[in-house]
Amino acid sequence: MDFNAENLKKLRPLSGDGSKLYIETYGCQMNVSDSEVVLSILQRDGYRYTERIDEADVILVNTCSVRDNAEQRVLGRLREFKPYKRRKKALLVGVIGCMAERMKEQLMEREQLVDIVAGPDSYRDLPRLLRQAGDGSRSVNVLLSQEETYAEIAPVRLDKNGVSAFISIMRGCNNMCSYCVVPYTRGAERSRDPRTILREARELFDAGYREVTLLGQNVNSYRWEQDGHSTGFAALLDAVAGIDPLLRVRFSTSHPKDLSDEVLHVMARRENLCRAIHLPAQSGSTRMLELMNRKYTREWYLGRIAAIRRILPDCALSTDLIAGFCTETDADHRDTLSLMREVGYEFAFMFKYSERPNTKAARHFADDVPDEVKTARLTEIIDLQNELSLQSNRRDVGRTFEVLIEGVSKRSDDRLFGRTSQNKVVVFDRGDRRIGEYATVRITDCSSATLIGELL
Ligand code: 5AD
Ligand code: SF4
C-alpha cells in the first residue's frame, strides 16, 4: 500500500476526531494571524473550534515574549487551567508561539501544567504533537525554519466582523535591535510567495471582506525571487491594491531604515492604500538609537517623516516608543518627547524597557534606569501622546471622511463604528447603513481616542 496522506487517513481516523479546540491569543497581530493558521491546520485534522473553554478537549495559548509582563500574564493564566485539567483528565494544554520558543524547558517543568510546546515554525506538526501528548508523552517541537511561511494554508478567520482580516506576508526578523527577543523566537526573515498572498486577498474580497492588513516584522524588506524575477514590497502592495478599489489595504510594521519613496509613491497613486503609516521610532535620541542598533539617526528618521508629508500629505503617523532603555538620561528622554511633538503622531504604542534574556542589550548593557524613573518617563510620554491625539482629532472636526463600517458601537445598538483611511475610529448613528459598507461621515466632535460623526 502507498502511504500517501489519503491512504493514511483510511488507515486511521483523523486524530482530532471531533475533539474541541479552544485558542487564546496574546501579543501582536502576527500572533492573531498565526492562530488562524493553527486553527486551519487542526480543523483539517478533525478538530472542532470552540469559544467555550469549559467544553475544550485541547487548550492552546499563543504567546508573546516581547516584554516580561506579557510572559508573566500567560504563566498566571496557565495556573488557571488547573481546575479544568482536574475535571477532565484527557484535557491537553499547549503553549505555542514566542514563549514556547524561548522557555521550552521551563514550561515543561511547570507543575505538569503544559502537555505540548510548539514554536512559531512547527505548527504543521501540531497534529502529531497532540496525538503524542494524547498517548501520554509530553511533546515539544521548537525547531525554527529558514523556509516556513505557511504559504498555502488558508487561515480560518477568528475575527467575527467579516470586514477586515490580516494576511501574513513574511515571517521572522533579521534586524537584531539590541533590546528585542523576536529574532530569537521567530527566527530568520523569509518572505511568502506573492501568488499565495494575492490569492488569499482575492478570496477575502470575494467573501465580502473590505480591508486587509499585510503583516510582517519588517514589511519593507519583503522580497520574493523566482526565475530571475524579483518582487519587492512596493510591487506587492500595488498588486494587492489592484484587486479592487473597494478593498482597503494596510500594512504593518515598517522599519524606518527600509521605508522607500517608491512605496510612498505607490500609496499616493492608489487611494485604497490607506493613509496611515506605523513607523516605530523607539527613541528620539540618536545616542539611544545607536545603542538599540536601529541603524538610523533622529535626523534620518525625521527625513523619512518629511518624505511622507511631501508625498502623502493626508497620511496619519503612529509609532512605538520605549522609555528607559539602558543608560537613557533625562536629555535622551527629552529628545523622545521633542520628536513626538515634531512629528505630531496620531497614535503610539508606548512601553517601559523590559530586559529580555540573551538579547544583545542583556548581554552587553546594564538595565540601569531605575523602575520609578522608567515609570515617570513613560507617564510623560503617554500624557504627551494623549495631548497629540486630541489635537489631531480636533483638526478633523468639521471634515468629511469615507468610513469603512466595522461593527455596532459597544455603548449603543443605534450607533455604528468604523475607521477612516487614517485608521481613526469614528462612531455615528446607524441610519440605514450596514457593516462592511462604506459611509461618508462628517466629524462633529471628538475625544483623544474617538471621532464622533454624522452620516451625510
Ligand atoms: N522592552 C520594551 N519594549 C520592547 N519592544 C520590543 N522589545 C522590547 C523590550 N525588550 C517594543 C518595541 C517594538 C514593539 C513591538 O515592542 O517598541 O516596536
Ligand atoms: Fe524586534 Fe527590531 Fe525585528 Fe522589530 S525590527 S521585531 S523591534 S528586532
mmCIF file of N, CA and C in Angstrom, residues 285-362:
data_model
loop_
_atom_site.group_PDB
_atom_site.id
_atom_site.type_symbol
_atom_site.label_atom_id
_atom_site.label_comp_id
_atom_site.label_asym_id
_atom_site.label_seq_id
_atom_site.Cartn_x
_atom_site.Cartn_y
_atom_site.Cartn_z
ATOM 1 N N SER A 285 16.395 59.966 20.573
ATOM 2 C CA SER A 285 17.802 60.286 20.808
ATOM 3 C C SER A 285 18.696 59.426 19.928
ATOM 4 N N THR A 286 19.537 60.078 19.146
ATOM 5 C CA THR A 286 20.426 59.337 18.249
ATOM 6 C C THR A 286 21.357 58.409 19.032
ATOM 7 N N ARG A 287 21.765 58.858 20.224
ATOM 8 C CA ARG A 287 22.645 58.001 21.024
ATOM 9 C C ARG A 287 21.919 56.703 21.429
ATOM 10 N N MET A 288 20.650 56.819 21.820
ATOM 11 C CA MET A 288 19.854 55.632 22.165
ATOM 12 C C MET A 288 19.645 54.744 20.939
ATOM 13 N N LEU A 289 19.343 55.385 19.802
ATOM 14 C CA LEU A 289 19.074 54.618 18.581
ATOM 15 C C LEU A 289 20.295 53.784 18.195
ATOM 16 N N GLU A 290 21.462 54.358 18.424
ATOM 17 C CA GLU A 290 22.701 53.637 18.124
ATOM 18 C C GLU A 290 22.838 52.425 19.050
ATOM 19 N N LEU A 291 22.595 52.641 20.356
ATOM 20 C CA LEU A 291 22.682 51.525 21.310
ATOM 21 C C LEU A 291 21.615 50.469 21.021
ATOM 22 N N MET A 292 20.494 50.923 20.502
ATOM 23 C CA MET A 292 19.410 49.992 20.164
ATOM 24 C C MET A 292 19.681 49.250 18.863
ATOM 25 N N ASN A 293 20.731 49.650 18.165
ATOM 26 C CA ASN A 293 21.074 49.059 16.858
ATOM 27 C C ASN A 293 19.958 49.252 15.833
ATOM 28 N N ARG A 294 19.371 50.452 15.826
ATOM 29 C CA ARG A 294 18.267 50.708 14.904
ATOM 30 C C ARG A 294 18.749 51.118 13.516
ATOM 31 N N LYS A 295 20.016 51.518 13.414
ATOM 32 C CA LYS A 295 20.619 51.808 12.100
ATOM 33 C C LYS A 295 20.080 53.074 11.432
ATOM 34 N N TYR A 296 19.528 54.005 12.227
ATOM 35 C CA TYR A 296 19.207 55.343 11.709
ATOM 36 C C TYR A 296 19.404 56.348 12.834
ATOM 37 N N THR A 297 19.505 57.617 12.466
ATOM 38 C CA THR A 297 19.610 58.689 13.451
ATOM 39 C C THR A 297 18.262 59.392 13.553
ATOM 40 N N ARG A 298 18.155 60.276 14.561
ATOM 41 C CA ARG A 298 16.947 61.092 14.692
ATOM 42 C C ARG A 298 16.704 61.885 13.407
ATOM 43 N N GLU A 299 17.777 62.478 12.849
ATOM 44 C CA GLU A 299 17.642 63.321 11.649
ATOM 45 C C GLU A 299 17.161 62.475 10.472
ATOM 46 N N TRP A 300 17.719 61.291 10.353
ATOM 47 C CA TRP A 300 17.330 60.422 9.247
ATOM 48 C C TRP A 300 15.853 60.039 9.359
ATOM 49 N N TYR A 301 15.437 59.735 10.583
ATOM 50 C CA TYR A 301 14.021 59.402 10.826
ATOM 51 C C TYR A 301 13.136 60.586 10.420
ATOM 52 N N LEU A 302 13.532 61.789 10.844
ATOM 53 C CA LEU A 302 12.724 62.966 10.503
ATOM 54 C C LEU A 302 12.710 63.203 8.990
ATOM 55 N N GLY A 303 13.779 62.805 8.327
ATOM 56 C CA GLY A 303 13.818 62.889 6.861
ATOM 57 C C GLY A 303 12.760 61.983 6.224
ATOM 58 N N ARG A 304 12.565 60.788 6.808
ATOM 59 C CA ARG A 304 11.513 59.874 6.313
ATOM 60 C C ARG A 304 10.128 60.490 6.554
ATOM 61 N N ILE A 305 9.963 61.113 7.719
ATOM 62 C CA ILE A 305 8.678 61.762 8.017
ATOM 63 C C ILE A 305 8.422 62.883 7.003
ATOM 64 N N ALA A 306 9.475 63.640 6.688
ATOM 65 C CA ALA A 306 9.316 64.731 5.714
ATOM 66 C C ALA A 306 8.906 64.167 4.348
ATOM 67 N N ALA A 307 9.479 63.031 3.974
ATOM 68 C CA ALA A 307 9.116 62.418 2.688
ATOM 69 C C ALA A 307 7.641 62.003 2.702
ATOM 70 N N ILE A 308 7.186 61.442 3.813
ATOM 71 C CA ILE A 308 5.770 61.048 3.909
ATOM 72 C C ILE A 308 4.881 62.285 3.786
ATOM 73 N N ARG A 309 5.236 63.343 4.500
ATOM 74 C CA ARG A 309 4.431 64.578 4.451
ATOM 75 C C ARG A 309 4.365 65.145 3.037
ATOM 76 N N ARG A 310 5.497 65.047 2.318
ATOM 77 C CA ARG A 310 5.567 65.603 0.966
ATOM 78 C C ARG A 310 4.722 64.776 -0.009
ATOM 79 N N ILE A 311 4.869 63.436 0.070
ATOM 80 C CA ILE A 311 4.240 62.576 -0.937
ATOM 81 C C ILE A 311 2.800 62.227 -0.560
ATOM 82 N N LEU A 312 2.539 62.125 0.750
ATOM 83 C CA LEU A 312 1.200 61.751 1.230
ATOM 84 C C LEU A 312 0.742 62.753 2.289
ATOM 85 N N PRO A 313 0.336 63.942 1.879
ATOM 86 C CA PRO A 313 0.037 64.999 2.854
ATOM 87 C C PRO A 313 -1.056 64.627 3.865
ATOM 88 N N ASP A 314 -1.951 63.708 3.500
ATOM 89 C CA ASP A 314 -3.040 63.379 4.432
ATOM 90 C C ASP A 314 -2.782 62.097 5.210
ATOM 91 N N CYS A 315 -1.512 61.718 5.345
ATOM 92 C CA CYS A 315 -1.187 60.428 5.979
ATOM 93 C C CYS A 315 -1.059 60.560 7.499
ATOM 94 N N ALA A 316 -1.707 59.655 8.230
ATOM 95 C CA ALA A 316 -1.562 59.611 9.689
ATOM 96 C C ALA A 316 -0.297 58.838 10.046
ATOM 97 N N LEU A 317 0.295 59.196 11.183
ATOM 98 C CA LEU A 317 1.538 58.538 11.602
ATOM 99 C C LEU A 317 1.388 57.970 13.003
ATOM 100 N N SER A 318 1.863 56.752 13.169
ATOM 101 C CA SER A 318 1.884 56.172 14.510
ATOM 102 C C SER A 318 3.254 55.568 14.757
ATOM 103 N N THR A 319 3.516 55.235 16.017
ATOM 104 C CA THR A 319 4.872 54.806 16.365
ATOM 105 C C THR A 319 4.874 53.886 17.576
ATOM 106 N N ASP A 320 6.028 53.253 17.814
ATOM 107 C CA ASP A 320 6.296 52.545 19.062
ATOM 108 C C ASP A 320 7.417 53.299 19.767
ATOM 109 N N LEU A 321 7.314 53.435 21.101
ATOM 110 C CA LEU A 321 8.356 54.128 21.859
ATOM 111 C C LEU A 321 8.715 53.316 23.096
ATOM 112 N N ILE A 322 9.998 53.284 23.398
ATOM 113 C CA ILE A 322 10.473 52.580 24.596
ATOM 114 C C ILE A 322 11.054 53.606 25.567
ATOM 115 N N ALA A 323 10.553 53.592 26.817
ATOM 116 C CA ALA A 323 11.073 54.501 27.845
ATOM 117 C C ALA A 323 12.061 53.770 28.729
ATOM 118 N N GLY A 324 13.206 54.400 28.989
ATOM 119 C CA GLY A 324 14.136 53.866 29.983
ATOM 120 C C GLY A 324 15.031 52.750 29.483
ATOM 121 N N PHE A 325 15.410 52.809 28.213
ATOM 122 C CA PHE A 325 16.398 51.835 27.723
ATOM 123 C C PHE A 325 17.741 52.118 28.413
ATOM 124 N N CYS A 326 18.616 51.123 28.365
ATOM 125 C CA CYS A 326 19.911 51.179 29.066
ATOM 126 C C CYS A 326 20.623 52.518 28.870
ATOM 127 N N THR A 327 21.065 53.099 29.962
ATOM 128 C CA THR A 327 21.832 54.359 30.044
ATOM 129 C C THR A 327 21.035 55.601 29.640
ATOM 130 N N GLU A 328 19.733 55.475 29.404
ATOM 131 C CA GLU A 328 18.954 56.636 28.961
ATOM 132 C C GLU A 328 18.997 57.755 30.016
ATOM 133 N N THR A 329 19.362 58.945 29.596
ATOM 134 C CA THR A 329 19.416 60.108 30.502
ATOM 135 C C THR A 329 18.148 60.941 30.328
ATOM 136 N N ASP A 330 18.012 61.953 31.210
ATOM 137 C CA ASP A 330 16.881 62.877 31.059
ATOM 138 C C ASP A 330 16.937 63.576 29.710
ATOM 139 N N ALA A 331 18.147 63.890 29.266
ATOM 140 C CA ALA A 331 18.289 64.579 27.969
ATOM 141 C C ALA A 331 17.817 63.671 26.828
ATOM 142 N N ASP A 332 18.182 62.376 26.887
ATOM 143 C CA ASP A 332 17.706 61.427 25.861
ATOM 144 C C ASP A 332 16.178 61.371 25.872
ATOM 145 N N HIS A 333 15.627 61.295 27.073
ATOM 146 C CA HIS A 333 14.176 61.223 27.221
ATOM 147 C C HIS A 333 13.509 62.473 26.631
ATOM 148 N N ARG A 334 14.098 63.640 26.896
ATOM 149 C CA ARG A 334 13.514 64.877 26.328
ATOM 150 C C ARG A 334 13.584 64.858 24.807
ATOM 151 N N ASP A 335 14.637 64.210 24.260
ATOM 152 C CA ASP A 335 14.708 64.056 22.794
ATOM 153 C C ASP A 335 13.518 63.255 22.269
ATOM 154 N N THR A 336 13.104 62.251 23.036
ATOM 155 C CA THR A 336 11.931 61.468 22.619
ATOM 156 C C THR A 336 10.673 62.339 22.635
ATOM 157 N N LEU A 337 10.515 63.116 23.718
ATOM 158 C CA LEU A 337 9.335 63.989 23.802
ATOM 159 C C LEU A 337 9.339 65.010 22.659
ATOM 160 N N SER A 338 10.509 65.566 22.341
ATOM 161 C CA SER A 338 10.539 66.594 21.293
ATOM 162 C C SER A 338 10.311 65.955 19.914
ATOM 163 N N LEU A 339 10.786 64.730 19.741
ATOM 164 C CA LEU A 339 10.489 64.041 18.472
ATOM 165 C C LEU A 339 8.980 63.840 18.313
ATOM 166 N N MET A 340 8.344 63.427 19.406
ATOM 167 C CA MET A 340 6.888 63.210 19.355
ATOM 168 C C MET A 340 6.171 64.490 18.938
ATOM 169 N N ARG A 341 6.589 65.623 19.548
ATOM 170 C CA ARG A 341 5.958 66.900 19.191
ATOM 171 C C ARG A 341 6.230 67.271 17.757
ATOM 172 N N GLU A 342 7.469 67.045 17.337
ATOM 173 C CA GLU A 342 7.848 67.441 15.981
ATOM 174 C C GLU A 342 7.041 66.648 14.939
ATOM 175 N N VAL A 343 6.871 65.347 15.191
ATOM 176 C CA VAL A 343 6.125 64.532 14.227
ATOM 177 C C VAL A 343 4.616 64.758 14.402
ATOM 178 N N GLY A 344 4.179 64.895 15.647
ATOM 179 C CA GLY A 344 2.744 65.017 15.916
ATOM 180 C C GLY A 344 2.008 63.721 15.623
ATOM 181 N N TYR A 345 2.444 62.648 16.257
ATOM 182 C CA TYR A 345 1.838 61.334 15.991
ATOM 183 C C TYR A 345 0.344 61.320 16.288
ATOM 184 N N GLU A 346 -0.373 60.569 15.473
ATOM 185 C CA GLU A 346 -1.803 60.346 15.716
ATOM 186 C C GLU A 346 -1.987 59.339 16.850
ATOM 187 N N PHE A 347 -1.039 58.402 16.933
ATOM 188 C CA PHE A 347 -1.213 57.288 17.845
ATOM 189 C C PHE A 347 0.154 56.693 18.186
ATOM 190 N N ALA A 348 0.280 56.097 19.383
ATOM 191 C CA ALA A 348 1.549 55.437 19.728
ATOM 192 C C ALA A 348 1.327 54.255 20.662
ATOM 193 N N PHE A 349 2.170 53.223 20.489
ATOM 194 C CA PHE A 349 2.286 52.153 21.481
ATOM 195 C C PHE A 349 3.509 52.492 22.324
ATOM 196 N N MET A 350 3.329 52.575 23.639
ATOM 197 C CA MET A 350 4.398 53.079 24.492
ATOM 198 C C MET A 350 4.720 52.072 25.582
ATOM 199 N N PHE A 351 6.004 51.802 25.775
ATOM 200 C CA PHE A 351 6.412 50.739 26.697
ATOM 201 C C PHE A 351 7.564 51.169 27.579
ATOM 202 N N LYS A 352 7.649 50.522 28.754
ATOM 203 C CA LYS A 352 8.861 50.617 29.558
ATOM 204 C C LYS A 352 9.823 49.564 29.036
ATOM 205 N N TYR A 353 11.093 49.889 29.011
ATOM 206 C CA TYR A 353 12.066 48.882 28.586
ATOM 207 C C TYR A 353 12.023 47.689 29.537
ATOM 208 N N SER A 354 11.999 46.498 28.951
ATOM 209 C CA SER A 354 11.979 45.264 29.720
ATOM 210 C C SER A 354 13.126 44.389 29.208
ATOM 211 N N GLU A 355 14.087 44.122 30.069
ATOM 212 C CA GLU A 355 15.250 43.355 29.603
ATOM 213 C C GLU A 355 14.852 41.923 29.254
ATOM 214 N N ARG A 356 15.262 41.453 28.093
ATOM 215 C CA ARG A 356 14.949 40.098 27.645
ATOM 216 C C ARG A 356 16.217 39.251 27.617
ATOM 217 N N PRO A 357 16.184 38.103 28.283
ATOM 218 C CA PRO A 357 17.378 37.268 28.385
ATOM 219 C C PRO A 357 18.009 36.976 27.021
ATOM 220 N N ASN A 358 19.330 37.019 26.983
ATOM 221 C CA ASN A 358 20.125 36.638 25.800
ATOM 222 C C ASN A 358 20.114 37.628 24.644
ATOM 223 N N THR A 359 19.355 38.723 24.749
ATOM 224 C CA THR A 359 19.446 39.724 23.690
ATOM 225 C C THR A 359 20.784 40.449 23.833
ATOM 226 N N LYS A 360 21.134 41.217 22.799
ATOM 227 C CA LYS A 360 22.410 41.928 22.836
ATOM 228 C C LYS A 360 22.438 42.908 24.018
ATOM 229 N N ALA A 361 21.335 43.578 24.265
ATOM 230 C CA ALA A 361 21.297 44.532 25.381
ATOM 231 C C ALA A 361 21.500 43.807 26.708
ATOM 232 N N ALA A 362 20.871 42.639 26.864
ATOM 233 C CA ALA A 362 21.008 41.903 28.126
ATOM 234 C C ALA A 362 22.445 41.435 28.321
#
